C-alpha cells in the first residue's frame, strides 16, 4: 500500500489568537467619595460596587476566555457579573438608583495611564487599536447615584468603590503566523502524526496563551480535531492528525 505525504494535509490557521486574562480582577482599594461626611439623611447611601470581567471578539467571533493574548482589531467587551452592596446601605435601606460609569485606560510599560474612553452609562466595549500594542488596557467601573432618585437631598457618598480589571499586554502578530512541522512526513493508513506550530510576534518573539483554530476542510482521508493544544516550549502548539487512507487526501 502506497504511503501518502503528510504535506497533503493542509492546516490553515484562522488567526484567532485570543485575548485577555485579567491580571487584576480585584476591587481597587481606592474609594471615590470615601471621605465625604455621612451626615443625615445621607447615612448609608453609598451605591453598591459593580463586579466585572471581560471577553473578546474577533471578526464577530465571541466566547474567547480572558486567559488569552489581546491583539489589534479585537473588540474588548466588559460585562457585569455581580455587585458588592455597601453594608450601611442595606441597613438603612436607601432607595436611590445608580448608573454604572466605565473608564478605559492604556497602561504603558512604566505603569503610566492614559485615558482612552469614559462612558456614562457604559456601553461596555472598545476596539483594541494598533496604538495600544505593547500596552495593557485597564477598565474601571463604578456606580454613581442618579440625582433624580434622591429628591430633596444629596446622597453622600454618591459613588461606589471602584472595581478594576486589566488585560494582558497587547501584541501584534507576525504576518507569517507560524512555522509548521510534523514528527512524520509519510503516513500509512491508520498512522498519526503530531503537527507542531511555532507562533511569533512581529519582533520574532514566541507568543504563548493563544487560542488557535484550524480552518482546513475535513475529508474522508484525514481524522483530526480542531483542538490545537499548547506545547512545552514558548509559542509552541501541537495538533494530532491521523491518515485514514484513500486517495482524496
XYZ file of C-alpha atoms in Angstrom:
249
model
C 0.000 0.000 0.000
C 1.454 3.311 -1.018
C 2.292 5.961 1.508
C 0.869 9.438 1.317
C 2.904 12.517 2.017
C 1.686 14.347 5.119
C 2.071 17.619 3.267
C -1.265 16.740 1.641
C -2.774 17.630 4.994
C -3.385 21.381 4.890
C -3.560 23.126 8.210
C -4.762 26.695 7.815
C -4.782 28.932 10.860
C -7.799 31.139 11.319
C -5.667 33.504 13.410
C -7.877 33.620 16.379
C -5.306 34.468 18.959
C -7.449 35.327 21.753
C -7.186 37.621 24.371
C -7.077 38.521 27.517
C -6.778 37.362 31.193
C -7.389 39.992 33.743
C -4.099 40.269 35.528
C -6.018 42.064 38.221
C -9.664 41.298 38.873
C -9.984 42.701 42.345
C -11.755 45.704 43.729
C -9.479 48.719 43.963
C -8.649 49.959 47.429
C -9.253 53.476 46.160
C -12.696 54.643 47.164
C -14.290 57.571 45.420
C -16.046 59.860 47.841
C -15.000 57.879 50.893
C -14.100 60.989 52.839
C -17.435 62.749 52.363
C -19.118 63.232 55.758
C -22.063 60.802 56.047
C -24.484 63.299 57.616
C -28.220 62.615 57.778
C -30.244 61.994 55.746
C -27.414 60.567 53.643
C -26.002 57.961 56.041
C -25.649 54.635 54.265
C -26.327 55.851 50.749
C -23.193 54.603 49.004
C -24.192 52.641 45.848
C -23.135 49.026 45.531
C -19.869 48.348 43.689
C -20.143 46.611 40.287
C -18.098 43.440 39.772
C -16.963 42.875 36.207
C -14.856 40.817 33.859
C -14.497 40.909 30.098
C -14.420 38.897 26.896
C -13.051 39.381 23.399
C -14.472 39.247 19.898
C -12.545 38.908 16.646
C -14.360 39.290 13.318
C -17.669 38.713 15.095
C -16.444 35.574 16.874
C -17.003 35.699 20.614
C -16.563 33.451 23.591
C -12.815 33.813 23.958
C -11.639 33.344 27.519
C -9.761 36.007 29.398
C -6.561 33.968 29.615
C -5.558 34.719 26.031
C -3.485 37.471 24.479
C -5.315 40.524 23.038
C -4.405 41.683 19.523
C -5.330 44.796 17.490
C -8.748 44.603 15.867
C -10.340 42.713 18.734
C -13.450 44.089 20.399
C -12.923 44.203 24.157
C -16.281 43.831 25.885
C -16.604 44.231 29.626
C -19.613 42.835 31.434
C -21.123 42.925 34.885
C -21.027 39.678 36.851
C -22.417 40.897 40.155
C -22.209 43.623 42.753
C -20.999 44.213 46.293
C -23.521 46.058 48.432
C -22.481 48.645 50.979
C -23.407 47.313 54.460
C -24.757 50.670 55.621
C -26.903 50.971 52.509
C -28.538 47.637 53.285
C -29.004 48.687 56.918
C -30.657 51.992 56.100
C -32.497 50.632 53.032
C -31.804 53.565 50.772
C -33.923 53.639 47.614
C -31.676 55.533 45.209
C -30.835 54.172 41.775
C -27.385 54.364 40.203
C -25.733 54.357 36.770
C -22.503 52.491 36.004
C -19.582 54.576 34.727
C -16.765 52.955 32.683
C -13.309 54.375 32.072
C -10.761 52.684 29.799
C -7.043 53.394 30.179
C -3.970 52.418 28.201
C -1.355 51.246 30.711
C 2.204 51.701 29.467
C 5.189 49.536 30.417
C 6.184 52.123 33.039
C 2.651 51.787 34.549
C 1.633 55.295 33.466
C -2.028 55.530 32.420
C -3.653 57.398 29.535
C -7.431 57.675 29.399
C -8.866 56.222 26.181
C -12.603 56.467 26.800
C -15.080 57.372 29.529
C -18.734 56.375 29.267
C -21.819 57.117 31.321
C -23.764 54.959 31.016
C -21.388 52.198 29.985
C -21.568 50.707 26.519
C -19.105 48.101 27.792
C -16.916 47.809 24.698
C -13.874 49.284 22.998
C -11.908 48.268 19.901
C -8.245 47.455 20.548
C -6.177 49.567 18.163
C -2.587 49.252 16.968
C -1.785 52.307 19.094
C -2.210 50.020 22.111
C 0.379 47.416 21.049
C 2.843 46.810 23.879
C 0.439 48.184 26.497
C -2.398 46.805 28.588
C -5.946 48.110 28.803
C -7.318 48.806 32.254
C -11.065 49.055 32.775
C -12.525 50.802 35.816
C -16.197 50.589 36.753
C -18.114 52.328 39.490
C -21.744 53.185 40.185
C -22.866 56.796 40.538
C -26.157 57.685 42.214
C -28.844 59.163 39.950
C -29.785 62.512 41.472
C -33.362 62.213 40.215
C -33.774 59.251 42.579
C -32.869 61.400 45.600
C -35.357 64.313 45.573
C -34.802 66.972 48.205
C -31.377 65.860 49.428
C -27.867 64.984 48.250
C -26.749 61.385 48.890
C -23.296 61.211 50.484
C -21.261 59.487 49.194
C -22.690 59.431 45.675
C -20.328 56.890 44.121
C -19.340 53.324 44.877
C -15.916 51.838 45.321
C -14.052 51.292 42.041
C -13.727 47.839 40.525
C -10.911 47.390 38.005
C -9.578 44.709 35.654
C -6.650 44.629 33.235
C -5.899 42.772 30.035
C -2.602 41.117 29.316
C -0.158 43.087 27.211
C -1.400 43.616 23.649
C 0.734 42.110 20.878
C 0.815 42.376 17.113
C 1.263 39.071 15.342
C 3.707 38.468 12.546
C 2.084 38.053 9.125
C 3.878 34.710 8.994
C 1.968 33.355 11.957
C 3.702 30.033 12.295
C 6.348 27.578 11.280
C 4.677 24.225 10.662
C 6.486 20.913 11.034
C 5.493 17.319 11.789
C 7.161 14.391 13.513
C 6.430 12.230 10.439
C 6.481 13.180 6.776
C 4.844 9.990 5.435
C 1.887 8.112 6.859
C 0.346 4.707 6.290
C -3.435 4.375 6.730
C -4.208 4.420 10.439
C -0.969 6.184 11.375
C -0.904 9.509 13.219
C 1.460 12.444 13.261
C 1.860 15.429 15.556
C 1.864 18.772 13.762
C 3.865 21.475 15.556
C 3.326 25.211 15.140
C 5.552 27.989 16.458
C 3.765 31.345 16.673
C 5.720 34.623 16.937
C 5.020 38.338 17.013
C 6.396 40.962 14.642
C 9.584 41.146 16.731
C 10.153 37.395 16.357
C 9.223 36.704 19.988
C 7.250 33.487 20.640
C 3.672 34.030 21.831
C 2.051 31.675 24.314
C -1.554 31.544 25.572
C -3.215 31.803 22.167
C -6.414 30.076 21.121
C -5.601 28.782 17.636
C -8.334 27.465 15.384
C -7.712 25.338 12.321
C -9.579 26.075 9.127
C -8.870 23.026 6.960
C -11.640 21.212 5.084
C -12.059 17.697 6.551
C -12.195 14.778 4.139
C -12.625 11.043 4.449
C -8.862 10.569 4.335
C -7.987 12.523 7.459
C -9.112 12.252 11.050
C -8.280 15.350 13.037
C -9.958 17.657 15.512
C -9.528 21.399 15.719
C -8.242 21.301 19.276
C -4.746 22.687 18.969
C -3.021 22.413 22.343
C -0.114 24.304 23.858
C 3.253 22.560 23.630
C 6.055 22.528 26.151
C 8.029 25.438 24.701
C 7.182 29.167 24.408
C 4.946 29.829 21.411
C 4.593 26.106 20.626
C 1.264 24.474 19.715
C 0.511 20.846 18.808
C -2.226 19.047 16.880
C -2.548 15.301 16.234
C -3.763 14.171 12.790
C -4.487 10.627 11.607
C -4.441 9.412 7.999
C -7.395 7.098 7.354
C -6.354 6.061 3.850
C -7.809 6.778 0.434
C -6.779 8.906 -2.499
C -8.686 12.125 -1.793
C -6.175 13.308 0.918
